[in-house]
Short mmCIF file of C-alpha atoms in Angstrom, two decimals:
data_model
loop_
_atom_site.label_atom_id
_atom_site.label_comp_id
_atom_site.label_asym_id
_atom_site.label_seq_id
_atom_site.Cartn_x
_atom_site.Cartn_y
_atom_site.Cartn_z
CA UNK X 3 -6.10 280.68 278.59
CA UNK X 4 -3.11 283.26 277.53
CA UNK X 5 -6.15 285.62 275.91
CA UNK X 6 -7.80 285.60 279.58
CA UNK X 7 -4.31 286.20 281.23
CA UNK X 8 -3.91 289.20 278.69
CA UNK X 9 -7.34 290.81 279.17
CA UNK X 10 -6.94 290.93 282.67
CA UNK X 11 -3.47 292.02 283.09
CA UNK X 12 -5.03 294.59 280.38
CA UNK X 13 -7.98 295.21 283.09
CA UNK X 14 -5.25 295.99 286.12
CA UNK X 15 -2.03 297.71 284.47
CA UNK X 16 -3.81 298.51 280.77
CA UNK X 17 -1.04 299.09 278.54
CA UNK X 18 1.91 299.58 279.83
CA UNK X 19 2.03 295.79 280.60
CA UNK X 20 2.52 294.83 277.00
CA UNK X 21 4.87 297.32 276.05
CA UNK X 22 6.90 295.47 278.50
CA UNK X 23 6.04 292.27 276.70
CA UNK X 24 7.12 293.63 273.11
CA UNK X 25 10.71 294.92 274.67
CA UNK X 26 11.13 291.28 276.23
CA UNK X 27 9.97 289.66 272.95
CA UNK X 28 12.15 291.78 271.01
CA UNK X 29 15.24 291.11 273.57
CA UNK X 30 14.42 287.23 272.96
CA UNK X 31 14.44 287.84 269.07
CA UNK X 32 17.76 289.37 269.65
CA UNK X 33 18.83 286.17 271.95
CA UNK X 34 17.93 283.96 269.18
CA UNK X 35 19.51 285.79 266.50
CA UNK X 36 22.67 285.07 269.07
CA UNK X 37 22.38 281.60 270.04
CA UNK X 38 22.02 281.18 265.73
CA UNK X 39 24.84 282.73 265.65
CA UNK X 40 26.96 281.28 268.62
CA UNK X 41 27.43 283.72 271.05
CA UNK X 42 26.17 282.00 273.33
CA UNK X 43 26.62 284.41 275.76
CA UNK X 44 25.36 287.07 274.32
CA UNK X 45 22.25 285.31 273.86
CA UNK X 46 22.28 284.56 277.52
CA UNK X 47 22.65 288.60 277.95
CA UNK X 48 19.43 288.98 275.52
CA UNK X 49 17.05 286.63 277.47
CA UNK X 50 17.87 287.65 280.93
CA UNK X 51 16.81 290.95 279.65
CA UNK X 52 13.74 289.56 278.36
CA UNK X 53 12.87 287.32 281.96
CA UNK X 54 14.01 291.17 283.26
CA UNK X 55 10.76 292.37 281.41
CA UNK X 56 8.85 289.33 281.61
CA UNK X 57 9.37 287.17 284.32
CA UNK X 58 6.31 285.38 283.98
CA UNK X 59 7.06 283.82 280.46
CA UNK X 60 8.46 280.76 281.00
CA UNK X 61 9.96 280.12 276.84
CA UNK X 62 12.05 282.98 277.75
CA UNK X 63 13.69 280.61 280.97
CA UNK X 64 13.75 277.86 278.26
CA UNK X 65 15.37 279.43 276.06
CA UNK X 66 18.03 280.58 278.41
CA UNK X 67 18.58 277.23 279.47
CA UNK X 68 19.38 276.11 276.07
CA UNK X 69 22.36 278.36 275.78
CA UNK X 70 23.50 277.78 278.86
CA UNK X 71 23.68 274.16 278.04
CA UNK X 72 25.54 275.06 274.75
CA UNK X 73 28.09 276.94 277.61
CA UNK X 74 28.12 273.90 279.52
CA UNK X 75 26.90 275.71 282.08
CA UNK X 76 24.53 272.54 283.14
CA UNK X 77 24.09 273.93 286.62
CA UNK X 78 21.97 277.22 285.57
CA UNK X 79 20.65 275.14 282.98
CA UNK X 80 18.94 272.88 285.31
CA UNK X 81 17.79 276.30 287.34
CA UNK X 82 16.09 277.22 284.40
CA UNK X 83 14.05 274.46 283.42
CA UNK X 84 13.00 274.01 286.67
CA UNK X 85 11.57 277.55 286.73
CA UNK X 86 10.14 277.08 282.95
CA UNK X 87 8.32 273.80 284.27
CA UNK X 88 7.05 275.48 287.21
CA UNK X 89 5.91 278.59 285.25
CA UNK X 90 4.42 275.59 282.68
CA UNK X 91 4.18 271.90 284.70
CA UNK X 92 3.70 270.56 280.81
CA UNK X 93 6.53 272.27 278.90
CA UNK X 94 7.75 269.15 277.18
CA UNK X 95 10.77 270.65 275.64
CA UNK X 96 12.06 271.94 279.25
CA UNK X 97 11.04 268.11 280.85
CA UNK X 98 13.03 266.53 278.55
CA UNK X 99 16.12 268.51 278.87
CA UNK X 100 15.48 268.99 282.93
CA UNK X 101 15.75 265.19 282.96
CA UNK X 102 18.63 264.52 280.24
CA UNK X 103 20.40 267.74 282.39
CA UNK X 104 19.76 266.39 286.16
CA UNK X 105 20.56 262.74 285.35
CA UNK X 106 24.23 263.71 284.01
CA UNK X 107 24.68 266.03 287.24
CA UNK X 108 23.69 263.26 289.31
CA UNK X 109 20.89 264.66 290.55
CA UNK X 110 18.83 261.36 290.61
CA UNK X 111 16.02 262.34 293.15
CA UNK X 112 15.12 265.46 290.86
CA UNK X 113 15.43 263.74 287.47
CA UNK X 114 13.24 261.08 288.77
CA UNK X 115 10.47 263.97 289.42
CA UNK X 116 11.04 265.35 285.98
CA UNK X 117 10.90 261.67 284.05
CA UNK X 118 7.11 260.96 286.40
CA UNK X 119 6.26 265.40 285.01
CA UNK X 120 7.46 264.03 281.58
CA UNK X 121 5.37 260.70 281.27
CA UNK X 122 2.36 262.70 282.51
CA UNK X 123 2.72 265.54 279.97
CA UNK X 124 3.67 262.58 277.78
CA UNK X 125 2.40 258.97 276.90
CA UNK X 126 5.31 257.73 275.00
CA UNK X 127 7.78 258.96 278.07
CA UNK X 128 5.70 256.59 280.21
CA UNK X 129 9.05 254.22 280.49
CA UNK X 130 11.12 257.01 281.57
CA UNK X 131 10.40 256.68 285.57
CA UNK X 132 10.52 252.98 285.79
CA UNK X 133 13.57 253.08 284.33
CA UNK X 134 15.22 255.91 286.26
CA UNK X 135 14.34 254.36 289.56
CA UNK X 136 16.03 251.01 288.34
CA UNK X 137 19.24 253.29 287.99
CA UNK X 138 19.15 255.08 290.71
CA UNK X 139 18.55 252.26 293.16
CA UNK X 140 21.58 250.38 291.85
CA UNK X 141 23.32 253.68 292.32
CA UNK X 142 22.72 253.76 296.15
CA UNK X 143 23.22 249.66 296.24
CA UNK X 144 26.20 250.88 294.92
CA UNK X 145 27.56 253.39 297.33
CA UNK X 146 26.11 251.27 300.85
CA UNK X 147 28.70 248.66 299.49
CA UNK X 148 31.32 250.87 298.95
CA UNK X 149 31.02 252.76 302.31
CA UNK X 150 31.26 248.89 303.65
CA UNK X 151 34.55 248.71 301.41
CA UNK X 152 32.65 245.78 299.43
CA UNK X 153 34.43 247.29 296.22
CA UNK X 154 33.67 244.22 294.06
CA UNK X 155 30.39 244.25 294.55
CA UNK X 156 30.07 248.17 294.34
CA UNK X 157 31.56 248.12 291.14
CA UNK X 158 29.28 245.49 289.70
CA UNK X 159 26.29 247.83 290.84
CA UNK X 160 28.19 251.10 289.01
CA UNK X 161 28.31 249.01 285.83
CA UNK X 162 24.54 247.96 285.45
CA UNK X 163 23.97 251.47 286.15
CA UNK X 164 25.73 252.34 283.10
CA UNK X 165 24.78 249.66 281.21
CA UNK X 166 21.48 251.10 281.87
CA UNK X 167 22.55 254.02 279.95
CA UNK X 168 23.21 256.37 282.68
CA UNK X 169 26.81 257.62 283.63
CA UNK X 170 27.85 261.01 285.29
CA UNK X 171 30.44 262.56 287.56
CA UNK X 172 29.70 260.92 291.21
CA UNK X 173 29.39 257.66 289.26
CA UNK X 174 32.83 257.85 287.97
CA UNK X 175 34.41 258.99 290.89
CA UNK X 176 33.15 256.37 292.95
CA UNK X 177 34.55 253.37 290.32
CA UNK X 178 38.16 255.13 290.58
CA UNK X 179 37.62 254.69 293.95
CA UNK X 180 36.41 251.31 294.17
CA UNK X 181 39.46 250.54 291.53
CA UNK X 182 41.72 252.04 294.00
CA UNK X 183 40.28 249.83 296.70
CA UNK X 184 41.01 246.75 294.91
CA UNK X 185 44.15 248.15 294.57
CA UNK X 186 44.32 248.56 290.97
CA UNK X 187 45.89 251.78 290.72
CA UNK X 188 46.01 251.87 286.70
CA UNK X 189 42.32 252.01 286.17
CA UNK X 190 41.90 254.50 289.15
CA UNK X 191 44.53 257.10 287.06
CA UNK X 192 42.36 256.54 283.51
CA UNK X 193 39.13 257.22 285.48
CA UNK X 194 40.69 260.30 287.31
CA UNK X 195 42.22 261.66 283.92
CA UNK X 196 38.97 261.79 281.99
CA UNK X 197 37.60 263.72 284.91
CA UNK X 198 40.14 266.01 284.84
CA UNK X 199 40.13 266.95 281.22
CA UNK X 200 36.40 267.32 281.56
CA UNK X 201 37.04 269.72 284.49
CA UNK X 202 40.30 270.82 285.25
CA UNK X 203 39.69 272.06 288.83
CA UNK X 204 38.21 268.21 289.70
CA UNK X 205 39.70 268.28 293.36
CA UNK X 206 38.87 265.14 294.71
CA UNK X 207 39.87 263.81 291.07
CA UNK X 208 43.13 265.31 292.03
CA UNK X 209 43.35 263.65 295.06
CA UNK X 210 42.65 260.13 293.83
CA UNK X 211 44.53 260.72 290.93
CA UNK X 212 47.58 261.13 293.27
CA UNK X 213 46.60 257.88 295.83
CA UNK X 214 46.37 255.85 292.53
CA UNK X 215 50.05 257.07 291.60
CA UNK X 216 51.16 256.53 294.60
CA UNK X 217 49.93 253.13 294.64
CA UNK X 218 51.73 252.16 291.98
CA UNK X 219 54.85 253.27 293.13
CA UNK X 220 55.17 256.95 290.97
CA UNK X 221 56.06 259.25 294.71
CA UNK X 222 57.22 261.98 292.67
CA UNK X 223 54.00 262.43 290.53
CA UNK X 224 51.38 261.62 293.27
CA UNK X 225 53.07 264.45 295.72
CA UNK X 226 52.53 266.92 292.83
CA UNK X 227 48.98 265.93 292.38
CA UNK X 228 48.22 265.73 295.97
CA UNK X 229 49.65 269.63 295.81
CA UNK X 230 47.68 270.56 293.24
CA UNK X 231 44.39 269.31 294.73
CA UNK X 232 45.47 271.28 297.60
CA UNK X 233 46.11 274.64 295.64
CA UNK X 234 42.53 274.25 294.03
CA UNK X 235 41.06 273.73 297.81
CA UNK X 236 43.25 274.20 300.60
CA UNK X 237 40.89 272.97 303.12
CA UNK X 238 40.49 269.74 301.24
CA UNK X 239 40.58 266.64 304.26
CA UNK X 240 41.72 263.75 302.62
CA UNK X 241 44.34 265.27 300.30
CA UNK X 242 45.85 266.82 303.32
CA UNK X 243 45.97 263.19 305.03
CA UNK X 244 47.16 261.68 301.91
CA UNK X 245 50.15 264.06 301.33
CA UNK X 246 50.88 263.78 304.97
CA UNK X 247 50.86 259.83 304.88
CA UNK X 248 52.52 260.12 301.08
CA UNK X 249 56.09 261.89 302.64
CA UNK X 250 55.70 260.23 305.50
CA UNK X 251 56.04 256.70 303.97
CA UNK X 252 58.81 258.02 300.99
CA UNK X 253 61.47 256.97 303.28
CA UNK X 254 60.22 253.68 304.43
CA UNK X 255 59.17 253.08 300.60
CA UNK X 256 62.69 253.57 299.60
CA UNK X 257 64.19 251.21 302.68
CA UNK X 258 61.68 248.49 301.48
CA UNK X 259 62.73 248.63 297.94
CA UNK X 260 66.72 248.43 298.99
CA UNK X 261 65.94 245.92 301.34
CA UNK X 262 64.08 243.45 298.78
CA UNK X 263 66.52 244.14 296.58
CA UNK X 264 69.28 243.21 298.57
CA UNK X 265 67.31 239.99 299.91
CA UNK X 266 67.69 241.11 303.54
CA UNK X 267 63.74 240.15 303.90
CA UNK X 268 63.89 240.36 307.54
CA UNK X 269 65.30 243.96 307.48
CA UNK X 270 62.59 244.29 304.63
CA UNK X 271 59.44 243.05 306.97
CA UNK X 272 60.31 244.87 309.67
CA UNK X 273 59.90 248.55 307.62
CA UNK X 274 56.92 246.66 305.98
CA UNK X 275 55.64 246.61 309.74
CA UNK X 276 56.55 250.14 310.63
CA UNK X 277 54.19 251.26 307.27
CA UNK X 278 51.46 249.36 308.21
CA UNK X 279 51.29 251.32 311.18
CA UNK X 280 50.39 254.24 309.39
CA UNK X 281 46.87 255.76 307.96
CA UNK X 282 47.09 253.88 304.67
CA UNK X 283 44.44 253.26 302.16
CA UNK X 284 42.89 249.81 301.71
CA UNK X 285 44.43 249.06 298.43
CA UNK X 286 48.49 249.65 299.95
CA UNK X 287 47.36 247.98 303.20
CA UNK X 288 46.82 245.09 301.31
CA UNK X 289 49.87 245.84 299.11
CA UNK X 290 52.00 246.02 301.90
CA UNK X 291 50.67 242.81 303.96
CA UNK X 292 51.09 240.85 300.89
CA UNK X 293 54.97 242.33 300.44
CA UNK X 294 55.43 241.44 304.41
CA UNK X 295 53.93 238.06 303.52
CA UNK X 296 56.92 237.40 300.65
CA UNK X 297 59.38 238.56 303.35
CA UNK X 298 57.84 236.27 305.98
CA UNK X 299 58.41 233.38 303.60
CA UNK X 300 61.58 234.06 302.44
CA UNK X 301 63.07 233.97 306.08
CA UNK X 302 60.88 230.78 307.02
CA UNK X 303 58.74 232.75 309.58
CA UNK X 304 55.59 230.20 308.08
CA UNK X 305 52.89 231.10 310.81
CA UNK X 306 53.31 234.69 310.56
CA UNK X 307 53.18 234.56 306.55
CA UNK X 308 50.02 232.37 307.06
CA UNK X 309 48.58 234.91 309.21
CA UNK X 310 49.37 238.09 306.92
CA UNK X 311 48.17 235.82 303.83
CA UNK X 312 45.01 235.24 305.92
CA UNK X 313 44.31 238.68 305.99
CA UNK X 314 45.05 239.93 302.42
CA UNK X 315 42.41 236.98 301.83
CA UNK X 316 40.06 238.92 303.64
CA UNK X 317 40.44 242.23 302.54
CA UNK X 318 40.59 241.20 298.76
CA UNK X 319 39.65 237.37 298.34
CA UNK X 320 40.85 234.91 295.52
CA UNK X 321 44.43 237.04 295.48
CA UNK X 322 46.38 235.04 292.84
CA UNK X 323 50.00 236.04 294.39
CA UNK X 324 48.47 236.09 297.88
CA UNK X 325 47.10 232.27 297.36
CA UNK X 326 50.82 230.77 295.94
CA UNK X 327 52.52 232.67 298.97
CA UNK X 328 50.05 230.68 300.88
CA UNK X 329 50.93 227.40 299.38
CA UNK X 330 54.34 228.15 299.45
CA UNK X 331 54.35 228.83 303.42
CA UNK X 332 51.78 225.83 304.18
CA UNK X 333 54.85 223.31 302.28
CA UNK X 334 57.53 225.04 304.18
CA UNK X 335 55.64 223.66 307.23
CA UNK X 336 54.70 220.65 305.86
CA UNK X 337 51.06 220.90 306.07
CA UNK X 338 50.19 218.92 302.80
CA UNK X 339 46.75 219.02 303.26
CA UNK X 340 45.85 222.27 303.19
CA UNK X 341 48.45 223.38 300.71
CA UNK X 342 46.23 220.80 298.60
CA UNK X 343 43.07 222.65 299.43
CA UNK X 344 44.75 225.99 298.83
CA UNK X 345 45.92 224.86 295.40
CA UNK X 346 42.69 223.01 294.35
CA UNK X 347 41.28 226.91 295.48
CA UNK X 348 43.86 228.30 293.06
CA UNK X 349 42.64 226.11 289.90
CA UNK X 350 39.16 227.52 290.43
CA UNK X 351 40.11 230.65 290.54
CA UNK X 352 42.65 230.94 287.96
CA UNK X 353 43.04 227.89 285.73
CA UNK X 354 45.75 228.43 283.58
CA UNK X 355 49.20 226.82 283.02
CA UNK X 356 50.88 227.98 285.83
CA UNK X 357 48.23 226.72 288.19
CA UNK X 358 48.68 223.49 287.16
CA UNK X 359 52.01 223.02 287.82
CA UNK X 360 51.33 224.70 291.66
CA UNK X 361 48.55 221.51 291.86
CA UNK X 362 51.17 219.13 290.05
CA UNK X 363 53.77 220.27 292.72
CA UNK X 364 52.18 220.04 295.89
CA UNK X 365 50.64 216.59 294.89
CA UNK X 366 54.02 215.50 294.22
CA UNK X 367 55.68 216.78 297.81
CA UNK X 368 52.42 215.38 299.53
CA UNK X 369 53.97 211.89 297.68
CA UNK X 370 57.40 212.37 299.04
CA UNK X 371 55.85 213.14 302.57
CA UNK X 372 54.22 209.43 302.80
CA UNK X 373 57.60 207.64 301.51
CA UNK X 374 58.99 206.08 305.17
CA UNK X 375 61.45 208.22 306.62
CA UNK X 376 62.33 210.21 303.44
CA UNK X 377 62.59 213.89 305.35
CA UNK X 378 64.45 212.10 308.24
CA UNK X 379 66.77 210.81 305.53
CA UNK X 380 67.11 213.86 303.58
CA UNK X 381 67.97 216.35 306.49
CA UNK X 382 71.23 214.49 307.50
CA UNK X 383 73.05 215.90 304.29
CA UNK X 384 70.64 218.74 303.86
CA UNK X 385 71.39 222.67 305.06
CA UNK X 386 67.59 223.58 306.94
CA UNK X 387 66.65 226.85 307.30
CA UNK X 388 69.46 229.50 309.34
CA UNK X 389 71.90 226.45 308.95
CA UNK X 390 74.82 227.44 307.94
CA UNK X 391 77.46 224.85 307.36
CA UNK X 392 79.39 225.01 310.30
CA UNK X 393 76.24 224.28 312.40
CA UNK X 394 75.57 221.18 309.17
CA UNK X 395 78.89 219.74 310.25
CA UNK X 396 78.15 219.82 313.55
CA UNK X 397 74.62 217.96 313.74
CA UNK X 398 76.04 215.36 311.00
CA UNK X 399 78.67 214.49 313.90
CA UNK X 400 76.23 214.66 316.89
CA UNK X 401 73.59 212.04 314.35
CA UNK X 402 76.85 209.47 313.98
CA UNK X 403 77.20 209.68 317.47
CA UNK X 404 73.78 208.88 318.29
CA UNK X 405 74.19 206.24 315.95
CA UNK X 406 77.57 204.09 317.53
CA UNK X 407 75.37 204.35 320.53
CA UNK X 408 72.33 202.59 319.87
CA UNK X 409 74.83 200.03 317.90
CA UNK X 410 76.88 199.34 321.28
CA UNK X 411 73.24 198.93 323.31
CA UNK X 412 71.97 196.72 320.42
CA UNK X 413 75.66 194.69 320.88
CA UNK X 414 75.22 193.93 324.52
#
């Protein structure tokens, strides 16, 4: 086929044609005698100046791919084996890097069309497209779940995907994010930082890098890598929202923390309240209904705790801390039963020591409740909640009162 091409390029340009060919074959001599020698670069100068002269020849786009790939360049490497394959449809050499190339940009729909190329150019690649559409289905499983905030699930769907051998930028990103969903802001930061080191100008690794800090309570650190996100693209949307929302909730962070400190929980809930009215993301919303939850308990405001531990339950389910709030707030308003339920819940979940003394307890306080009148006893002597002891003084007398009385009626 090449000796027909030749003799009639020969027949319409005669020989000027192939002293063009020689200078590009001796410019991709001089490319190879580069890439042996790592300059890679150089090499990259040689071949261009051999496509220059022969733009037809597609080795000359493979080998120009190669050395971008040794620049890490995998962008124009990707350009160029898709112009070598199109140049030659069964260029195996080109297929097999086109595929291995566009898989770890993420470009699923065009590595699927190079793995069905490869397995027809072939036979023993004949695996490759079954197995690429398996990945890249649970890729885009993967992202419907997370746009439906379904993080759980979405991560389980990013983890067969890698499992399945397949792992690249996108995919990472979106399992920081999914991390930072759940609000688990430590995984989120190692995700972010081996993004970052693999490309230092990773702006929306920046940015989630700085939600994930912020989530776990580091201000100072996720306002500096908000910044820097913002320096690297100034126009960047949901940096900008985040280091708006960031400074705007540094003060009310700070009034939460003295508050809980200084167990004034219903000063506490109230800032907790003033935060959730802001544009937070999912994984300090539920942060921050759960804290409001504590504070709820603490001052014996039970419904309202039950409410906000309702909803944490909902945005994240099976909440260990969330789930002994609960329990706490459903004994506080004597509601036996469902603390019961709540803590047999909390033994599936999580069976470990600690959950069976939660069980233990609320079996034993669901005792006391059926003794005969062993509340009504109790509370005579007993401070209840906001009693202080002036106001315990003052129902003990009012009780003895009530008392003589029904003594004088039973009398007469």
């Amino acid at each position: 086929r090449q000796m027909c091409i030749r003799d009639s390029i020969n027949a319409e340009y005669g020989s000027w044609f192939f002293t063009m060919s020689e200078e590009a074959a001796a410019a991709k001599q001089r490319g190879n005698e580069l890439y042996k020698a790592r300059d890679f670069h150089g090499a990259i100068q040689a071949y261009t100046e051999a496509i220059n002269l022969d733009p037809a020849n597609p080795t000359y786009y493979s080998n120009r791919s190669a050395a971008w790939q040794a620049c890490n360049n995998l962008q124009e490497t990707l350009r160029d084996c898709v112009k070598a394959v199109q140049l030659d449809p069964g260029f195996l050499k080109c297929l097999q890097r086109g595929l291995k190339v566009a898989s770890t940009l993420g470009h699923l729909d065009q590595a699927l069309e190079f793995a069905h190329n490869l397995a027809a150019a072939d036979p023993a690649e004949s695996g490759a497209p079954e197995l690429l559409s398996r990945q890249r289905e649970l890729y885009l499983e993967g992202c419907v779940d997370l746009e439906k905030k379904e993080y759980g699930r979405s991560l389980n769907k990013f983890a067969q995907v890698q499992d399945l051998g397949l792992s690249f930028r996108d995919l990472v990103l979106k399992q920081a994010e999914c991390f930072l969903g759940l609000g688990n802001g430590s995984q989120t930061q190692r995700l972010t930082l081996q993004l970052i080191r693999e490309n230092p100008d990773d702006v929306d690794a920046y940015t989630l890098r700085g939600m994930a800090l912020y989530l776990c309570d580091n201000v100072d650190q996720a306002v500096k890598h908000l910044q820097e996100a913002l320096r690297r693209d100034p126009e960047h949307k949901l940096a900008m929202r985040q280091l708006k929302t960031v400074r705007g909730l540094q003060r009310l962070h700070k009034e939460i923390k003295d508050f809980m400190f200084k167990r004034n929980f219903e000063e506490a809930a109230g800032k907790l309240s003033e935060a959730l009215d802001l544009d937070l993301l999912f994984g300090m919303r539920l942060q921050f209904i759960s804290d409001r939850a504590v504070c709820y308990l603490r001052t014996y405001q039970d419904e309202a705790c039950v409410a906000d531990c309702t909803e944490a339950l909902e945005m994240q389910p099976d909440t260990v801390s969330v789930l002994n709030t609960l329990i706490s707030a459903y004994l506080h308003m004597a509601s036996f039963d469902k603390a019961l339920e709540t803590a047999e819940h909390l033994m599936e979940v999580s069976s470990t020591e600690e959950s069976h003394k939660r069980l233990s307890e609320v079996k034993f306080e669901q005792k006391k409740a059926a003794r005969p009148d062993y509340y009504a006893s109790v509370s005579y002597t007993h401070l209840r909640a906001h009693e202080t002891p002036e106001h315990l003084v003052c129902r003990l007398l009012l009780e003895k009162k009530k008392k003589n009385k029904t003594k004088v009626r039973i009398r007469h």
